[in-house]
Amino acid sequence: MSDIVNEAVAALNEKLAGADFGGTAKFDIAGEGCVMMDSSGARAGDEAADVTLSADAETFKSILDGDTNPTSAFMTGKLSVDGDMGMAMQLASALA
């Protein structure tokens, strides 16, 4: 497992603690691996999800650090969303 995925899991678990996220989401980090998120938190994995968000490692890190708004990243083509757009918006709110 890549260091970037491990760092992402730790950061997402901090951000999702206490958040009301009721579904499954997958972050696909180009060249690094995938992170699964659900009501129990984040973990490394590559399974089916309600929504899959794909980005490069730099964009993903910038979103986690709060430097990039997920909606802005999507609108500029840095983040792609496949699946339930409502779930993606719920996740963006939880990460903000």
Short mmCIF file of C-alpha atoms in Angstrom, two decimals:
data_model
loop_
_atom_site.label_atom_id
_atom_site.label_comp_id
_atom_site.label_asym_id
_atom_site.label_seq_id
_atom_site.Cartn_x
_atom_site.Cartn_y
_atom_site.Cartn_z
CA MET A 1 0.00 0.00 0.00
CA SER A 2 1.36 3.41 -0.88
CA ASP A 3 2.25 6.02 1.72
CA ILE A 4 -0.18 8.41 0.05
CA VAL A 5 -3.07 5.98 0.53
CA ASN A 6 -2.07 5.38 4.18
CA GLU A 7 -1.89 9.14 4.83
CA ALA A 8 -5.25 9.63 3.10
CA VAL A 9 -6.91 6.97 5.27
CA ALA A 10 -5.65 8.67 8.44
CA ALA A 11 -6.70 12.14 7.27
CA LEU A 12 -10.14 10.98 6.10
CA ASN A 13 -10.83 9.17 9.36
CA GLU A 14 -10.11 12.42 11.23
CA LYS A 15 -12.37 14.44 8.91
CA LEU A 16 -15.18 11.88 8.87
CA ALA A 17 -15.26 11.41 12.67
CA GLY A 18 -18.74 12.43 13.73
CA ALA A 19 -19.81 13.24 10.15
CA ASP A 20 -23.16 11.98 8.91
CA PHE A 21 -22.11 10.05 5.83
CA GLY A 22 -24.50 7.24 4.94
CA GLY A 23 -23.25 5.49 1.84
CA THR A 24 -20.09 4.18 0.25
CA ALA A 25 -17.56 6.23 -1.64
CA LYS A 26 -14.25 5.43 -3.25
CA PHE A 27 -11.36 7.80 -3.87
CA ASP A 28 -9.27 6.48 -6.76
CA ILE A 29 -5.87 8.15 -6.48
CA ALA A 30 -4.11 7.84 -9.84
CA GLY A 31 -1.06 5.58 -9.63
CA GLU A 32 -1.38 5.11 -5.87
CA GLY A 33 -4.48 3.05 -5.09
CA CYS A 34 -7.96 3.47 -3.67
CA VAL A 35 -9.52 4.51 -0.39
CA MET A 36 -13.00 3.30 0.59
CA MET A 37 -15.25 5.41 2.83
CA ASP A 38 -18.50 4.51 4.54
CA SER A 39 -20.30 5.11 7.84
CA SER A 40 -17.56 3.24 9.72
CA GLY A 41 -14.77 5.46 8.33
CA ALA A 42 -12.03 5.19 5.73
CA ARG A 43 -9.80 2.25 4.83
CA ALA A 44 -7.57 1.17 1.98
CA GLY A 45 -9.52 -0.92 -0.51
CA ASP A 46 -10.95 -1.15 -3.99
CA GLU A 47 -14.58 -2.27 -3.87
CA ALA A 48 -17.84 -1.26 -5.51
CA ALA A 49 -19.17 2.06 -4.19
CA ASP A 50 -22.15 4.39 -4.61
CA VAL A 51 -19.78 7.03 -5.98
CA THR A 52 -16.17 6.97 -7.19
CA LEU A 53 -14.08 10.14 -7.15
CA SER A 54 -10.89 10.07 -9.21
CA ALA A 55 -8.00 12.51 -9.05
CA ASP A 56 -4.23 12.62 -9.07
CA ALA A 57 -2.35 12.51 -5.77
CA GLU A 58 -1.62 16.25 -5.78
CA THR A 59 -5.29 17.21 -6.22
CA PHE A 60 -6.44 14.70 -3.63
CA LYS A 61 -3.90 15.97 -1.07
CA SER A 62 -4.92 19.56 -1.77
CA ILE A 63 -8.57 18.69 -1.13
CA LEU A 64 -7.70 16.92 2.13
CA ASP A 65 -5.52 19.82 3.27
CA GLY A 66 -8.41 22.21 2.63
CA ASP A 67 -6.48 24.14 -0.05
CA THR A 68 -8.81 23.04 -2.86
CA ASN A 69 -12.59 22.98 -2.75
CA PRO A 70 -13.88 19.60 -4.06
CA THR A 71 -16.58 21.32 -6.14
CA SER A 72 -14.01 23.63 -7.73
CA ALA A 73 -11.76 20.65 -8.47
CA PHE A 74 -14.70 18.93 -10.18
CA MET A 75 -15.68 22.03 -12.18
CA THR A 76 -12.10 22.49 -13.44
CA GLY A 77 -11.73 18.82 -14.42
CA LYS A 78 -9.17 17.94 -11.74
CA LEU A 79 -11.65 15.64 -9.98
CA SER A 80 -13.97 13.27 -11.81
CA VAL A 81 -17.12 11.77 -10.31
CA ASP A 82 -18.71 8.51 -11.40
CA GLY A 83 -21.96 7.45 -9.77
CA ASP A 84 -24.31 9.13 -7.29
CA MET A 85 -23.72 12.90 -7.56
CA GLY A 86 -25.83 13.52 -4.44
CA MET A 87 -23.53 11.21 -2.48
CA ALA A 88 -20.51 13.08 -3.86
CA MET A 89 -21.97 16.38 -2.64
CA GLN A 90 -22.69 14.86 0.78
CA LEU A 91 -19.08 13.70 0.97
CA ALA A 92 -17.79 17.14 -0.09
CA SER A 93 -19.76 18.68 2.78
CA ALA A 94 -18.36 16.14 5.24
CA LEU A 95 -14.79 16.90 4.10
CA ALA A 96 -15.19 20.69 4.24
#
